[in-house]
Amino acid sequence: MIPLLRELFFNLCLLISLHYVLRFTFRSWPIARRGWSHTLRLAAFAAAALILLLFPAHVAPGVVVDLRAVPVAFVTLQFGPLAGLLVALPTMGYRVWLGGIGLYAALPSLLGVILVTSLLRRHLPVMGPLFWRSWPGVIAIFLINGLPLLALPDGLDLFTQAYPLLLVSNVLGALAGWGILSERFHMLRLTSQWRSAALTDPLTTLGNRRQFDQDLDAMGPGDALLLVDIDHFKRVNDTFGHRAGDEVLQEVARLLEREGRGRDRAYRYGGEEFAVILRDVTGDGLSRVAERLRTSVAATPMRATGQHLTVSVGGAAWAPLPTRQLTERADEALYAAKHGGRNQVRVWGIWLPSRAQETGQPPPSPLQG
């Protein structure tokens, strides 16, 4: 009994150490469930299970026990039974190669753990700050591990000798190892939330100026920038109050997101001004998207005021120059739109027909670019 206890304790310490290493395979939130990073993570868990099998506790000739089921159960719990089976296959193959009478208990035990975990995974949210509350489910997962020992010759003696220690070790190993991973998940989730809050405008939930500056630096050929300014926004605040003004900003933000294409992104640029980065615009795509945004706002009555508002839009296509100059070009186009009568689109380098022309106002002179 003492040698078995000593070997299982070493296996438990090894399991905890391996989980501390495995935590570094999770690097972002939400956790990727496909791609090379996911494949390499599953390979790491498979290697951990195999390493645990290399240092087992010996019960009888040909019969060994260890905590290989813990990483397999975790993968099954988080990524599903197919992933759990894939992680278990190398360990099962090595166990078949080792042979011995214990093989007939080892394989059913591991497959049983995968089956039970699959049945419980929808009802066992073990990953989180209150992970420890899931201990009854953890016990349920490993109850089947070792039961097939009863089917071996002298099975009752083998079961009595190994099963209680194996169950306790599995449960303690899962609580300790999965607790390490749970803390990692919790940290990644909080970091993601803090990063999102740092890059999101709290009023409109659009990207804020910091996010805009990051995405602006990532622009390339085929991209374009729009600056959108609400016309006479001060009148809204003066007439209806700042709360109504905030609601108008939220409504305009929703319209910009709705009317943009899926690959485009809108931002709260500052005050009543918004920015939109367009990706892969070709031909007159920049003009058409900008005009669609303008007409959508003009045609939609604001719920907060019951009135129609208009916006002026200035745009500039990406060029191989500093991002500051790209912003200056879009800002020049916006300035021309506002001083040319508002409620119109201007693109740096060309003049576009707009609402000003439709109402008979003299067209502003084109910007030269």
GROMACS .gro file of C-alpha atoms in nm:
model
  369
    1MET     CA    1   0.000   0.000   0.000
    2ILE     CA    2   0.280   0.244   0.089
    3PRO     CA    3   0.465   0.204  -0.246
    4LEU     CA    4   0.134   0.249  -0.431
    5LEU     CA    5   0.055   0.562  -0.231
    6ARG     CA    6   0.405   0.701  -0.292
    7GLU     CA    7   0.388   0.639  -0.668
    8LEU     CA    8   0.041   0.789  -0.698
    9PHE     CA    9   0.153   1.094  -0.501
   10PHE     CA   10   0.444   1.142  -0.744
   11ASN     CA   11   0.200   1.107  -1.034
   12LEU     CA   12  -0.026   1.369  -0.871
   13CYS     CA   13   0.263   1.615  -0.835
   14LEU     CA   14   0.358   1.551  -1.197
   15LEU     CA   15  -0.002   1.615  -1.306
   16ILE     CA   16  -0.015   1.950  -1.128
   17SER     CA   17   0.321   2.052  -1.277
   18LEU     CA   18   0.203   1.958  -1.626
   19HIS     CA   19  -0.116   2.162  -1.586
   20TYR     CA   20   0.091   2.461  -1.484
   21VAL     CA   21   0.275   2.427  -1.815
   22LEU     CA   22  -0.044   2.358  -2.011
   23ARG     CA   23  -0.196   2.684  -1.890
   24PHE     CA   24   0.039   2.871  -2.123
   25THR     CA   25  -0.124   2.707  -2.425
   26PHE     CA   26  -0.423   2.936  -2.359
   27ARG     CA   27  -0.317   3.284  -2.466
   28SER     CA   28  -0.634   3.474  -2.560
   29TRP     CA   29  -1.006   3.495  -2.494
   30PRO     CA   30  -1.234   3.357  -2.625
   31ILE     CA   31  -1.052   3.027  -2.652
   32ALA     CA   32  -0.986   2.919  -3.011
   33ARG     CA   33  -1.154   2.592  -3.103
   34ARG     CA   34  -1.000   2.542  -3.445
   35GLY     CA   35  -0.683   2.618  -3.634
   36TRP     CA   36  -0.320   2.540  -3.563
   37SER     CA   37  -0.323   2.683  -3.211
   38HIS     CA   38  -0.608   2.451  -3.115
   39THR     CA   39  -0.437   2.150  -3.277
   40LEU     CA   40  -0.111   2.217  -3.094
   41ARG     CA   41  -0.300   2.260  -2.767
   42LEU     CA   42  -0.466   1.921  -2.806
   43ALA     CA   43  -0.126   1.769  -2.886
   44ALA     CA   44   0.011   1.919  -2.563
   45PHE     CA   45  -0.269   1.763  -2.358
   46ALA     CA   46  -0.213   1.428  -2.532
   47ALA     CA   47   0.156   1.450  -2.443
   48ALA     CA   48   0.067   1.526  -2.081
   49ALA     CA   49  -0.153   1.216  -2.057
   50LEU     CA   50   0.124   1.007  -2.213
   51ILE     CA   51   0.384   1.142  -1.969
   52LEU     CA   52   0.160   1.047  -1.675
   53LEU     CA   53   0.141   0.693  -1.811
   54LEU     CA   54   0.521   0.677  -1.821
   55PHE     CA   55   0.534   0.712  -1.439
   56PRO     CA   56   0.248   0.492  -1.311
   57ALA     CA   57   0.177   0.332  -0.979
   58HIS     CA   58   0.220  -0.047  -0.994
   59VAL     CA   59  -0.064  -0.249  -0.845
   60ALA     CA   60   0.024  -0.598  -0.969
   61PRO     CA   61   0.219  -0.750  -1.258
   62GLY     CA   62   0.068  -0.602  -1.574
   63VAL     CA   63  -0.165  -0.374  -1.376
   64VAL     CA   64  -0.078  -0.002  -1.335
   65VAL     CA   65  -0.281   0.304  -1.242
   66ASP     CA   66  -0.212   0.674  -1.294
   67LEU     CA   67  -0.390   1.005  -1.356
   68ARG     CA   68  -0.386   1.000  -1.738
   69ALA     CA   69  -0.766   1.040  -1.739
   70VAL     CA   70  -0.750   1.392  -1.591
   71PRO     CA   71  -0.617   1.580  -1.898
   72VAL     CA   72  -0.837   1.365  -2.122
   73ALA     CA   73  -1.145   1.455  -1.916
   74PHE     CA   74  -1.057   1.824  -1.925
   75VAL     CA   75  -1.032   1.829  -2.304
   76THR     CA   76  -1.360   1.638  -2.331
   77LEU     CA   77  -1.525   1.882  -2.095
   78GLN     CA   78  -1.406   2.190  -2.280
   79PHE     CA   79  -1.395   2.082  -2.645
   80GLY     CA   80  -1.621   1.778  -2.673
   81PRO     CA   81  -1.593   1.397  -2.690
   82LEU     CA   82  -1.421   1.387  -3.029
   83ALA     CA   83  -1.138   1.608  -2.903
   84GLY     CA   84  -1.117   1.397  -2.585
   85LEU     CA   85  -1.091   1.078  -2.787
   86LEU     CA   86  -0.819   1.224  -3.009
   87VAL     CA   87  -0.618   1.324  -2.701
   88ALA     CA   88  -0.665   0.977  -2.551
   89LEU     CA   89  -0.558   0.782  -2.861
   90PRO     CA   90  -0.177   0.813  -2.816
   91THR     CA   91  -0.207   0.704  -2.452
   92MET     CA   92  -0.436   0.416  -2.543
   93GLY     CA   93  -0.197   0.307  -2.818
   94TYR     CA   94   0.099   0.308  -2.579
   95ARG     CA   95  -0.101   0.118  -2.318
   96VAL     CA   96  -0.183  -0.150  -2.578
   97TRP     CA   97   0.186  -0.173  -2.662
   98LEU     CA   98   0.272  -0.223  -2.292
   99GLY     CA   99   0.024  -0.509  -2.276
  100GLY     CA  100  -0.046  -0.703  -1.957
  101ILE     CA  101  -0.370  -0.815  -1.798
  102GLY     CA  102  -0.442  -0.462  -1.682
  103LEU     CA  103  -0.499  -0.357  -2.043
  104TYR     CA  104  -0.853  -0.497  -2.021
  105ALA     CA  105  -0.934  -0.255  -1.740
  106ALA     CA  106  -0.732   0.045  -1.864
  107LEU     CA  107  -0.902   0.097  -2.200
  108PRO     CA  108  -1.264   0.065  -2.073
  109SER     CA  109  -1.179   0.300  -1.784
  110LEU     CA  110  -1.050   0.576  -2.011
  111LEU     CA  111  -1.334   0.536  -2.260
  112GLY     CA  112  -1.579   0.541  -1.969
  113VAL     CA  113  -1.437   0.869  -1.843
  114ILE     CA  114  -1.481   1.024  -2.189
  115LEU     CA  115  -1.841   0.896  -2.203
  116VAL     CA  116  -1.939   1.021  -1.857
  117THR     CA  117  -1.769   1.358  -1.914
  118SER     CA  118  -1.955   1.395  -2.245
  119LEU     CA  119  -2.285   1.336  -2.067
  120LEU     CA  120  -2.205   1.585  -1.790
  121ARG     CA  121  -2.033   1.862  -1.988
  122ARG     CA  122  -2.352   2.060  -2.050
  123HIS     CA  123  -2.432   2.062  -1.679
  124LEU     CA  124  -2.084   2.110  -1.537
  125PRO     CA  125  -1.946   2.462  -1.588
  126VAL     CA  126  -1.622   2.393  -1.403
  127MET     CA  127  -1.419   2.678  -1.552
  128GLY     CA  128  -1.463   3.001  -1.359
  129PRO     CA  129  -1.381   3.183  -1.036
  130LEU     CA  130  -1.622   2.953  -0.844
  131PHE     CA  131  -1.472   2.638  -0.993
  132TRP     CA  132  -1.443   2.466  -0.656
  133ARG     CA  133  -1.824   2.443  -0.631
  134SER     CA  134  -1.824   2.184  -0.909
  135TRP     CA  135  -1.652   1.916  -0.699
  136PRO     CA  136  -1.953   1.676  -0.699
  137GLY     CA  137  -1.945   1.669  -1.077
  138VAL     CA  138  -1.571   1.609  -1.075
  139ILE     CA  139  -1.622   1.309  -0.848
  140ALA     CA  140  -1.892   1.176  -1.082
  141ILE     CA  141  -1.657   1.195  -1.379
  142PHE     CA  142  -1.396   0.970  -1.219
  143LEU     CA  143  -1.621   0.721  -1.041
  144ILE     CA  144  -1.604   0.490  -1.342
  145ASN     CA  145  -1.225   0.510  -1.369
  146GLY     CA  146  -1.091   0.185  -1.222
  147LEU     CA  147  -1.425   0.002  -1.193
  148PRO     CA  148  -1.324  -0.243  -1.470
  149LEU     CA  149  -1.058  -0.376  -1.233
  150LEU     CA  150  -1.337  -0.589  -1.088
  151ALA     CA  151  -1.350  -0.791  -1.413
  152LEU     CA  152  -0.985  -0.899  -1.388
  153PRO     CA  153  -0.861  -1.213  -1.212
  154ASP     CA  154  -0.841  -1.135  -0.840
  155GLY     CA  155  -1.036  -0.824  -0.937
  156LEU     CA  156  -1.187  -0.763  -0.594
  157ASP     CA  157  -0.845  -0.752  -0.428
  158LEU     CA  158  -0.706  -0.529  -0.700
  159PHE     CA  159  -1.011  -0.301  -0.677
  160THR     CA  160  -0.992  -0.274  -0.298
  161GLN     CA  161  -0.621  -0.198  -0.312
  162ALA     CA  162  -0.619   0.058  -0.594
  163TYR     CA  163  -0.963   0.207  -0.654
  164PRO     CA  164  -1.004   0.430  -0.343
  165LEU     CA  165  -0.657   0.582  -0.381
  166LEU     CA  166  -0.706   0.623  -0.757
  167LEU     CA  167  -1.041   0.800  -0.713
  168VAL     CA  168  -0.908   1.038  -0.449
  169SER     CA  169  -0.598   1.112  -0.657
  170ASN     CA  170  -0.802   1.176  -0.971
  171VAL     CA  171  -1.039   1.412  -0.791
  172LEU     CA  172  -0.759   1.599  -0.613
  173GLY     CA  173  -0.559   1.617  -0.936
  174ALA     CA  174  -0.856   1.749  -1.133
  175LEU     CA  175  -0.943   2.009  -0.870
  176ALA     CA  176  -0.582   2.127  -0.852
  177GLY     CA  177  -0.494   2.106  -1.222
  178TRP     CA  178  -0.824   2.239  -1.352
  179GLY     CA  179  -0.814   2.508  -1.087
  180ILE     CA  180  -0.487   2.629  -1.237
  181LEU     CA  181  -0.646   2.638  -1.582
  182SER     CA  182  -0.959   2.802  -1.442
  183GLU     CA  183  -0.756   3.089  -1.301
  184ARG     CA  184  -0.590   3.126  -1.641
  185PHE     CA  185  -0.929   3.142  -1.811
  186HIS     CA  186  -1.052   3.396  -1.558
  187MET     CA  187  -0.747   3.617  -1.613
  188LEU     CA  188  -0.780   3.597  -1.993
  189ARG     CA  189  -1.150   3.682  -1.974
  190LEU     CA  190  -1.087   3.985  -1.752
  191THR     CA  191  -0.799   4.101  -1.972
  192SER     CA  192  -1.023   4.075  -2.278
  193GLN     CA  193  -1.296   4.275  -2.105
  194TRP     CA  194  -1.051   4.543  -1.992
  195ARG     CA  195  -0.899   4.565  -2.339
  196SER     CA  196  -1.244   4.594  -2.493
  197ALA     CA  197  -1.343   4.865  -2.246
  198ALA     CA  198  -1.022   5.055  -2.319
  199LEU     CA  199  -1.098   5.050  -2.693
  200THR     CA  200  -1.476   5.106  -2.685
  201ASP     CA  201  -1.673   5.428  -2.656
  202PRO     CA  202  -1.905   5.371  -2.357
  203LEU     CA  203  -2.193   5.579  -2.499
  204THR     CA  204  -2.221   5.437  -2.851
  205THR     CA  205  -2.031   5.105  -2.803
  206LEU     CA  206  -1.838   5.187  -3.121
  207GLY     CA  207  -1.461   5.176  -3.128
  208ASN     CA  208  -1.313   5.482  -2.959
  209ARG     CA  209  -1.034   5.711  -3.073
  210ARG     CA  210  -0.766   5.475  -2.943
  211GLN     CA  211  -0.912   5.186  -3.143
  212PHE     CA  212  -0.945   5.412  -3.446
  213ASP     CA  213  -0.578   5.510  -3.430
  214GLN     CA  214  -0.476   5.142  -3.414
  215ASP     CA  215  -0.694   5.044  -3.709
  216LEU     CA  216  -0.587   5.351  -3.906
  217ASP     CA  217  -0.226   5.233  -3.891
  218ALA     CA  218  -0.337   4.895  -4.033
  219MET     CA  219  -0.499   5.044  -4.345
  220GLY     CA  220  -0.360   4.951  -4.685
  221PRO     CA  221  -0.429   4.960  -5.059
  222GLY     CA  222  -0.800   4.958  -5.140
  223ASP     CA  223  -0.905   5.098  -4.802
  224ALA     CA  224  -1.061   5.438  -4.739
  225LEU     CA  225  -1.154   5.671  -4.455
  226LEU     CA  226  -1.480   5.858  -4.395
  227LEU     CA  227  -1.537   6.132  -4.137
  228VAL     CA  228  -1.903   6.191  -4.052
  229ASP     CA  229  -2.024   6.498  -3.864
  230ILE     CA  230  -2.383   6.558  -3.742
  231ASP     CA  231  -2.508   6.891  -3.878
  232HIS     CA  232  -2.622   7.150  -3.621
  233PHE     CA  233  -2.585   6.907  -3.334
  234LYS     CA  234  -2.560   7.192  -3.084
  235ARG     CA  235  -2.921   7.279  -3.159
  236VAL     CA  236  -3.025   6.932  -3.045
  237ASN     CA  237  -2.859   6.978  -2.706
  238ASP     CA  238  -2.990   7.332  -2.669
  239THR     CA  239  -3.347   7.239  -2.766
  240PHE     CA  240  -3.396   6.889  -2.627
  241GLY     CA  241  -3.122   6.861  -2.365
  242HIS     CA  242  -2.800   6.664  -2.341
  243ARG     CA  243  -2.977   6.336  -2.264
  244ALA     CA  244  -3.160   6.356  -2.596
  245GLY     CA  245  -2.829   6.450  -2.758
  246ASP     CA  246  -2.670   6.134  -2.620
  247GLU     CA  247  -2.959   5.926  -2.756
  248VAL     CA  248  -2.916   6.088  -3.098
  249LEU     CA  249  -2.548   5.994  -3.096
  250GLN     CA  250  -2.644   5.635  -3.015
  251GLU     CA  251  -2.901   5.626  -3.297
  252VAL     CA  252  -2.656   5.765  -3.552
  253ALA     CA  253  -2.396   5.511  -3.436
  254ARG     CA  254  -2.644   5.227  -3.495
  255LEU     CA  255  -2.724   5.359  -3.843
  256LEU     CA  256  -2.355   5.376  -3.935
  257GLU     CA  257  -2.305   5.017  -3.823
  258ARG     CA  258  -2.619   4.899  -4.002
  259GLU     CA  259  -2.546   5.069  -4.334
  260GLY     CA  260  -2.178   4.981  -4.345
  261ARG     CA  261  -2.060   4.662  -4.506
  262GLY     CA  262  -1.963   4.371  -4.285
  263ARG     CA  263  -1.591   4.433  -4.326
  264ASP     CA  264  -1.615   4.806  -4.248
  265ARG     CA  265  -1.596   4.954  -3.898
  266ALA     CA  266  -1.738   5.271  -3.742
  267TYR     CA  267  -1.585   5.472  -3.456
  268ARG     CA  268  -1.677   5.757  -3.223
  269TYR     CA  269  -1.415   6.004  -3.341
  270GLY     CA  270  -1.500   6.278  -3.092
  271GLY     CA  271  -1.804   6.482  -2.988
  272GLU     CA  272  -2.066   6.453  -3.262
  273GLU     CA  273  -1.812   6.332  -3.515
  274PHE     CA  274  -1.773   5.972  -3.629
  275ALA     CA  275  -1.522   5.789  -3.847
  276VAL     CA  276  -1.569   5.488  -4.071
  277ILE     CA  277  -1.281   5.281  -4.211
  278LEU     CA  278  -1.382   5.109  -4.534
  279ARG     CA  279  -1.201   4.793  -4.640
  280ASP     CA  280  -1.145   4.690  -5.002
  281VAL     CA  281  -1.346   4.962  -5.175
  282THR     CA  282  -1.309   4.958  -5.553
  283GLY     CA  283  -1.417   5.196  -5.826
  284ASP     CA  284  -1.681   5.434  -5.696
  285GLY     CA  285  -1.737   5.218  -5.385
  286LEU     CA  286  -1.612   5.493  -5.155
  287SER     CA  287  -1.863   5.742  -5.297
  288ARG     CA  288  -2.153   5.495  -5.291
  289VAL     CA  289  -2.098   5.386  -4.930
  290ALA     CA  290  -2.056   5.745  -4.814
  291GLU     CA  291  -2.375   5.854  -4.992
  292ARG     CA  292  -2.566   5.557  -4.849
  293LEU     CA  293  -2.463   5.654  -4.497
  294ARG     CA  294  -2.570   6.015  -4.555
  295THR     CA  295  -2.909   5.932  -4.703
  296SER     CA  296  -2.982   5.672  -4.434
  297VAL     CA  297  -2.935   5.927  -4.156
  298ALA     CA  298  -3.134   6.194  -4.342
  299ALA     CA  299  -3.424   5.955  -4.404
  300THR     CA  300  -3.450   5.826  -4.045
  301PRO     CA  301  -3.632   6.035  -3.784
  302MET     CA  302  -3.451   6.036  -3.451
  303ARG     CA  303  -3.662   5.876  -3.178
  304ALA     CA  304  -3.513   6.106  -2.917
  305THR     CA  305  -3.630   6.423  -3.095
  306GLY     CA  306  -3.888   6.310  -3.348
  307GLN     CA  307  -3.702   6.508  -3.611
  308HIS     CA  308  -3.478   6.431  -3.905
  309LEU     CA  309  -3.110   6.514  -3.883
  310THR     CA  310  -2.847   6.534  -4.152
  311VAL     CA  311  -2.478   6.459  -4.164
  312SER     CA  312  -2.187   6.588  -4.365
  313VAL     CA  313  -1.937   6.331  -4.488
  314GLY     CA  314  -1.577   6.374  -4.596
  315GLY     CA  315  -1.379   6.089  -4.744
  316ALA     CA  316  -1.029   6.006  -4.860
  317ALA     CA  317  -0.890   5.694  -5.023
  318TRP     CA  318  -0.579   5.532  -4.878
  319ALA     CA  319  -0.250   5.643  -5.029
  320PRO     CA  320   0.111   5.550  -4.941
  321LEU     CA  321   0.159   5.844  -4.706
  322PRO     CA  322   0.160   5.897  -4.328
  323THR     CA  323  -0.174   5.823  -4.163
  324ARG     CA  324  -0.182   6.179  -4.032
  325GLN     CA  325  -0.203   6.307  -4.389
  326LEU     CA  326  -0.482   6.062  -4.472
  327THR     CA  327  -0.682   6.197  -4.178
  328GLU     CA  328  -0.606   6.553  -4.289
  329ARG     CA  329  -0.738   6.477  -4.638
  330ALA     CA  330  -1.063   6.335  -4.502
  331ASP     CA  331  -1.091   6.633  -4.267
  332GLU     CA  332  -1.042   6.875  -4.557
  333ALA     CA  333  -1.319   6.697  -4.748
  334LEU     CA  334  -1.547   6.717  -4.443
  335TYR     CA  335  -1.471   7.088  -4.407
  336ALA     CA  336  -1.567   7.142  -4.772
  337ALA     CA  337  -1.892   6.945  -4.722
  338LYS     CA  338  -1.993   7.151  -4.419
  339HIS     CA  339  -1.901   7.486  -4.574
  340GLY     CA  340  -2.059   7.389  -4.905
  341GLY     CA  341  -2.404   7.365  -4.751
  342ARG     CA  342  -2.391   7.057  -4.523
  343ASN     CA  343  -2.590   6.734  -4.579
  344GLN     CA  344  -2.355   6.628  -4.855
  345VAL     CA  345  -2.062   6.403  -4.936
  346ARG     CA  346  -1.723   6.528  -5.042
  347VAL     CA  347  -1.428   6.306  -5.132
  348TRP     CA  348  -1.076   6.442  -5.135
  349GLY     CA  349  -0.969   6.500  -5.493
  350ILE     CA  350  -1.315   6.498  -5.658
  351TRP     CA  351  -1.648   6.674  -5.625
  352LEU     CA  352  -1.959   6.462  -5.581
  353PRO     CA  353  -2.320   6.558  -5.664
  354SER     CA  354  -2.504   6.584  -5.334
  355ARG     CA  355  -2.808   6.714  -5.157
  356ALA     CA  356  -2.677   7.066  -5.205
  357GLN     CA  357  -2.700   7.026  -5.580
  358GLU     CA  358  -3.046   6.870  -5.557
  359THR     CA  359  -3.177   7.173  -5.368
  360GLY     CA  360  -3.043   7.413  -5.629
  361GLN     CA  361  -2.753   7.552  -5.426
  362PRO     CA  362  -2.442   7.639  -5.626
  363PRO     CA  363  -2.191   7.353  -5.619
  364PRO     CA  364  -1.874   7.410  -5.420
  365SER     CA  365  -1.547   7.402  -5.604
  366PRO     CA  366  -1.379   7.060  -5.616
  367LEU     CA  367  -1.092   6.978  -5.386
  368GLN     CA  368  -0.769   6.931  -5.569
  369GLY     CA  369  -0.569   6.621  -5.484
   0.00000   0.00000   0.00000
